[in-house]
């Protein structure tokens, strides 16, 4: 299966973020929810069919215009499954953030099932004053199941014509000897990360039980957490975000209502 989905949001003359373009393609279904006041627009990413399967090639392209704010959330965990024929699945999320734009990308966990072979790429190109919050939670196998293999890459650059790398990191999971080692996941089966290019950063690293929040060399911060279950990792990422200076911005709050017409795009 090959699918491409596109989402563009912009700021209207009243200062509200509105959906200007939205094109879904199964299994990538975008469901907008209209905001009832100024603040981020809320769009949910829903999987219309079981995906990704081996051989699937999925892409989601997101553009947030100048001064616009978007929260893009998942509604259910993603299961990476083997296909009928050999071959890896691939999922790419490509983001463009204009001047003063803001995106919180908060999908639900990805579960890498036995015999699956999956590649996930998150790529963002953002203006110097744009903001990005990107969360990823990876679960190695279902309960009492060995994990398949997963390569996940985060590639974020920020600036003007010449963009400075914020982070380019590839994580490879699914090899038991590595995952169980102290240099890997120390035997835990869930890994969570959250990239924060969200205003000011802390002057130094902070940590808690099996999580750390570390400022990056070119701005931004990265939280890493491991645990035996996804709920614990989510709580750890929330705890780390609460320690970040940008977590108290009142403009991040969302108030919304169900759209009454089809004017969202």
Tab-separated table of C-alpha atoms in Angstrom:
chain	number	residue	atom	x	y	z
A	1	UNK	CA	0.000	0.000	0.000
A	2	UNK	CA	1.236	3.472	-0.893
A	3	UNK	CA	-0.473	6.469	0.715
A	4	UNK	CA	0.170	10.213	0.811
A	5	UNK	CA	-1.682	12.672	3.066
A	6	UNK	CA	-1.318	16.457	3.286
A	7	UNK	CA	-2.308	19.011	5.916
A	8	UNK	CA	-1.850	22.789	5.797
A	9	UNK	CA	-2.965	25.184	8.519
A	10	UNK	CA	-2.739	28.977	8.464
A	11	UNK	CA	-3.589	31.919	10.672
A	12	UNK	CA	-6.657	33.867	9.527
A	13	UNK	CA	-7.154	37.671	9.864
A	14	UNK	CA	-8.888	37.147	13.234
A	15	UNK	CA	-5.821	35.399	14.623
A	16	UNK	CA	-7.319	31.900	14.589
A	17	UNK	CA	-5.579	28.885	13.102
A	18	UNK	CA	-7.684	27.297	10.362
A	19	UNK	CA	-7.240	24.258	8.131
A	20	UNK	CA	-6.579	25.455	4.562
A	21	UNK	CA	-5.786	22.129	2.926
A	22	UNK	CA	-6.477	18.589	4.031
A	23	UNK	CA	-6.073	15.517	1.858
A	24	UNK	CA	-6.375	12.104	3.463
A	25	UNK	CA	-5.607	8.742	1.907
A	26	UNK	CA	-6.241	5.418	3.619
A	27	UNK	CA	-4.842	4.443	6.026
A	28	UNK	CA	-3.907	8.073	6.859
A	29	UNK	CA	-7.145	9.829	7.795
A	30	UNK	CA	-7.043	13.393	9.133
A	31	UNK	CA	-9.958	14.497	11.323
A	32	UNK	CA	-10.071	18.219	12.255
A	33	UNK	CA	-11.827	19.659	15.274
A	34	UNK	CA	-12.735	23.323	15.152
A	35	UNK	CA	-11.336	25.522	17.882
A	36	UNK	CA	-13.910	27.661	19.691
A	37	UNK	CA	-11.414	30.410	20.476
A	38	UNK	CA	-7.883	31.508	19.723
A	39	UNK	CA	-5.304	28.812	20.324
A	40	UNK	CA	-3.891	25.799	18.510
A	41	UNK	CA	-6.015	24.013	15.942
A	42	UNK	CA	-6.575	20.357	16.829
A	43	UNK	CA	-6.402	17.589	14.219
A	44	UNK	CA	-6.490	13.861	14.931
A	45	UNK	CA	-4.648	11.294	12.836
A	46	UNK	CA	-6.767	8.156	12.530
A	47	UNK	CA	-5.749	4.879	10.902
A	48	UNK	CA	-8.574	3.861	8.565
A	49	UNK	CA	-7.273	0.299	8.088
A	50	UNK	CA	-4.680	-1.970	9.691
A	51	UNK	CA	-1.300	-0.451	8.850
A	52	UNK	CA	1.582	-0.398	8.385
A	53	UNK	CA	2.121	-3.856	6.940
A	54	UNK	CA	5.326	-5.077	5.360
A	55	UNK	CA	5.781	-3.289	2.036
A	56	UNK	CA	3.588	-0.283	2.940
A	57	UNK	CA	4.945	3.185	2.110
A	58	UNK	CA	3.144	5.962	4.014
A	59	UNK	CA	3.839	9.709	3.986
A	60	UNK	CA	2.239	12.597	5.852
A	61	UNK	CA	3.184	16.152	4.867
A	62	UNK	CA	2.310	18.945	7.299
A	63	UNK	CA	2.746	22.682	6.777
A	64	UNK	CA	2.068	25.256	9.490
A	65	UNK	CA	1.929	28.798	8.139
A	66	UNK	CA	3.281	32.002	9.722
A	67	UNK	CA	1.933	32.544	13.234
A	68	UNK	CA	-0.314	29.471	13.089
A	69	UNK	CA	-0.453	26.811	15.825
A	70	UNK	CA	-1.375	23.150	15.394
A	71	UNK	CA	-1.741	20.174	17.704
A	72	UNK	CA	-1.693	16.898	15.764
A	73	UNK	CA	-2.644	13.877	17.867
A	74	UNK	CA	-3.164	10.169	17.355
A	75	UNK	CA	-6.198	8.337	18.713
A	76	UNK	CA	-4.927	4.750	18.968
A	77	UNK	CA	-1.670	2.843	19.020
A	78	UNK	CA	-0.051	1.967	15.697
A	79	UNK	CA	0.725	-1.715	15.104
A	80	UNK	CA	3.651	-2.391	12.777
A	81	UNK	CA	2.893	-5.828	11.329
A	82	UNK	CA	4.594	-8.197	8.885
A	83	UNK	CA	3.102	-8.371	5.411
A	84	UNK	CA	2.236	-11.301	3.204
A	85	UNK	CA	5.473	-10.801	1.291
A	86	UNK	CA	9.006	-9.942	2.501
A	87	UNK	CA	9.851	-6.269	2.780
A	88	UNK	CA	9.887	-3.502	5.339
A	89	UNK	CA	7.202	-0.929	5.919
A	90	UNK	CA	8.017	2.777	5.916
A	91	UNK	CA	6.302	5.801	7.453
A	92	UNK	CA	7.521	9.354	6.846
A	93	UNK	CA	6.239	12.517	8.525
A	94	UNK	CA	7.574	15.680	6.863
A	95	UNK	CA	6.904	19.013	8.599
A	96	UNK	CA	7.444	22.619	7.504
A	97	UNK	CA	7.084	25.361	10.126
A	98	UNK	CA	7.031	28.981	8.983
A	99	UNK	CA	7.949	32.071	11.009
A	100	UNK	CA	6.226	32.094	14.394
A	101	UNK	CA	4.530	28.744	13.718
A	102	UNK	CA	3.951	26.117	16.400
A	103	UNK	CA	3.373	22.355	16.169
A	104	UNK	CA	2.787	19.774	18.890
A	105	UNK	CA	2.958	16.322	17.266
A	106	UNK	CA	1.730	13.789	19.818
A	107	UNK	CA	0.949	10.402	18.249
A	108	UNK	CA	0.006	7.329	20.254
A	109	UNK	CA	2.617	4.558	20.767
A	110	UNK	CA	3.938	2.398	17.933
A	111	UNK	CA	4.037	-1.340	18.709
A	112	UNK	CA	6.555	-3.348	16.680
A	113	UNK	CA	5.122	-6.859	16.495
A	114	UNK	CA	6.983	-10.112	15.876
A	115	UNK	CA	8.534	-10.460	12.394
A	116	UNK	CA	7.684	-6.870	11.481
A	117	UNK	CA	10.382	-4.755	9.850
A	118	UNK	CA	9.539	-1.055	10.019
A	119	UNK	CA	11.241	2.260	9.303
A	120	UNK	CA	9.881	5.513	10.754
A	121	UNK	CA	11.224	8.938	9.767
A	122	UNK	CA	10.270	12.314	11.236
A	123	UNK	CA	11.719	15.252	9.305
A	124	UNK	CA	11.137	18.915	10.162
A	125	UNK	CA	12.353	22.155	8.641
A	126	UNK	CA	11.491	25.114	10.825
A	127	UNK	CA	12.012	28.869	10.954
A	128	UNK	CA	14.273	30.222	13.669
A	129	UNK	CA	11.388	31.403	15.865
A	130	UNK	CA	9.066	28.446	15.184
A	131	UNK	CA	8.230	25.944	17.935
A	132	UNK	CA	8.091	22.162	17.780
A	133	UNK	CA	7.131	19.491	20.287
A	134	UNK	CA	7.486	15.955	18.929
A	135	UNK	CA	6.812	12.809	20.970
A	136	UNK	CA	7.580	9.206	20.009
A	137	UNK	CA	6.813	6.101	22.085
A	138	UNK	CA	8.031	2.719	20.828
A	139	UNK	CA	6.880	-0.618	22.243
A	140	UNK	CA	8.923	-3.730	21.482
A	141	UNK	CA	6.338	-6.409	20.821
A	142	UNK	CA	2.960	-7.151	22.326
A	143	UNK	CA	2.716	-8.848	25.722
A	144	UNK	CA	4.849	-12.019	25.809
A	145	UNK	CA	5.906	-11.487	22.194
A	146	UNK	CA	9.335	-10.901	20.714
A	147	UNK	CA	9.759	-7.655	18.866
A	148	UNK	CA	10.307	-7.186	15.187
A	149	UNK	CA	12.953	-4.741	13.959
A	150	UNK	CA	12.613	-0.963	13.846
A	151	UNK	CA	14.734	1.904	12.551
A	152	UNK	CA	13.501	5.335	13.581
A	153	UNK	CA	15.097	8.621	12.499
A	154	UNK	CA	14.478	12.163	13.755
A	155	UNK	CA	15.929	14.896	11.523
A	156	UNK	CA	15.168	18.494	12.539
A	157	UNK	CA	16.786	21.653	11.162
A	158	UNK	CA	16.085	25.263	12.094
A	159	UNK	CA	16.917	28.690	10.690
A	160	UNK	CA	16.674	30.750	7.506
A	161	UNK	CA	18.053	29.871	4.081
A	162	UNK	CA	20.850	27.869	5.701
A	163	UNK	CA	19.310	25.734	8.416
A	164	UNK	CA	21.237	24.520	11.459
A	165	UNK	CA	20.803	20.904	12.549
A	166	UNK	CA	18.952	20.628	15.859
A	167	UNK	CA	19.061	16.839	15.919
A	168	UNK	CA	19.668	13.996	13.494
A	169	UNK	CA	19.394	10.723	15.332
A	170	UNK	CA	18.680	7.163	14.221
A	171	UNK	CA	17.676	4.474	16.713
A	172	UNK	CA	17.716	0.789	15.802
A	173	UNK	CA	15.688	-1.595	17.943
A	174	UNK	CA	14.743	-5.233	17.789
A	175	UNK	CA	18.046	-6.994	18.491
A	176	UNK	CA	17.600	-8.657	21.913
A	177	UNK	CA	21.311	-8.602	22.784
A	178	UNK	CA	21.405	-4.833	22.275
A	179	UNK	CA	17.976	-3.979	23.680
A	180	UNK	CA	18.670	-5.871	26.907
A	181	UNK	CA	22.123	-4.370	27.450
A	182	UNK	CA	22.822	-1.327	29.668
A	183	UNK	CA	23.812	0.568	26.514
A	184	UNK	CA	20.404	-0.178	24.998
A	185	UNK	CA	17.098	-0.311	26.868
A	186	UNK	CA	18.468	-2.200	29.885
A	187	UNK	CA	15.865	-4.900	29.391
A	188	UNK	CA	12.905	-2.515	29.232
A	189	UNK	CA	10.492	-2.921	26.341
A	190	UNK	CA	9.252	0.661	25.910
A	191	UNK	CA	11.303	3.662	24.783
A	192	UNK	CA	9.938	7.190	24.756
A	193	UNK	CA	11.528	10.355	23.396
A	194	UNK	CA	10.270	13.924	23.157
A	195	UNK	CA	11.985	16.705	21.261
A	196	UNK	CA	11.245	20.205	22.550
A	197	UNK	CA	12.077	23.272	20.483
A	198	UNK	CA	9.639	25.148	22.674
A	199	UNK	CA	11.070	28.470	23.788
A	200	UNK	CA	13.822	28.717	26.368
A	201	UNK	CA	15.671	25.610	27.541
A	202	UNK	CA	16.986	24.657	30.950
A	203	UNK	CA	20.665	25.527	31.563
A	204	UNK	CA	21.508	21.891	32.287
A	205	UNK	CA	20.152	18.364	32.315
A	206	UNK	CA	17.507	17.175	34.784
A	207	UNK	CA	16.399	13.610	35.427
A	208	UNK	CA	14.028	11.361	37.340
A	209	UNK	CA	13.374	7.635	37.588
A	210	UNK	CA	14.476	6.258	34.213
A	211	UNK	CA	14.080	9.559	32.364
A	212	UNK	CA	16.281	12.532	31.505
A	213	UNK	CA	15.754	15.956	29.923
A	214	UNK	CA	18.900	17.218	28.201
A	215	UNK	CA	19.448	20.552	26.395
A	216	UNK	CA	20.922	20.174	22.895
A	217	UNK	CA	23.982	21.975	21.552
A	218	UNK	CA	22.109	24.058	18.945
A	219	UNK	CA	19.014	24.755	21.020
A	220	UNK	CA	16.080	22.584	21.932
A	221	UNK	CA	15.928	19.762	24.459
A	222	UNK	CA	15.504	15.995	24.259
A	223	UNK	CA	13.718	13.820	26.806
A	224	UNK	CA	14.435	10.088	26.887
A	225	UNK	CA	12.537	7.588	29.042
A	226	UNK	CA	12.420	3.787	29.302
A	227	UNK	CA	10.014	1.522	31.179
A	228	UNK	CA	8.219	-1.803	30.985
A	229	UNK	CA	4.932	-0.259	29.815
A	230	UNK	CA	3.775	2.680	27.715
A	231	UNK	CA	1.740	4.357	30.466
A	232	UNK	CA	4.807	4.712	32.690
A	233	UNK	CA	6.780	6.190	29.802
A	234	UNK	CA	3.976	8.664	29.043
A	235	UNK	CA	3.966	9.795	32.667
A	236	UNK	CA	7.752	10.197	32.578
A	237	UNK	CA	7.597	12.331	29.433
A	238	UNK	CA	4.839	14.437	31.002
A	239	UNK	CA	6.955	14.900	34.134
A	240	UNK	CA	9.920	16.012	32.053
A	241	UNK	CA	7.801	18.427	30.019
A	242	UNK	CA	6.488	19.962	33.245
A	243	UNK	CA	10.112	20.808	34.123
A	244	UNK	CA	10.703	22.555	30.799
A	245	UNK	CA	10.453	26.387	30.844
A	246	UNK	CA	8.031	26.385	27.889
A	247	UNK	CA	5.452	24.107	29.506
A	248	UNK	CA	3.523	26.938	31.163
A	249	UNK	CA	2.680	28.913	28.009
A	250	UNK	CA	-1.070	29.710	28.248
A	251	UNK	CA	-1.357	29.914	24.443
A	252	UNK	CA	-0.884	26.133	24.287
A	253	UNK	CA	-4.313	25.409	25.782
A	254	UNK	CA	-6.999	24.059	23.480
A	255	UNK	CA	-10.740	24.645	23.575
A	256	UNK	CA	-12.709	23.077	20.771
A	257	UNK	CA	-16.082	22.054	19.385
A	258	UNK	CA	-17.245	19.725	16.623
A	259	UNK	CA	-17.381	21.422	13.185
A	260	UNK	CA	-20.923	22.127	11.979
A	261	UNK	CA	-20.073	22.358	8.268
A	262	UNK	CA	-17.472	21.255	5.772
A	263	UNK	CA	-15.548	24.538	5.637
A	264	UNK	CA	-12.389	23.001	7.077
A	265	UNK	CA	-11.034	22.152	3.660
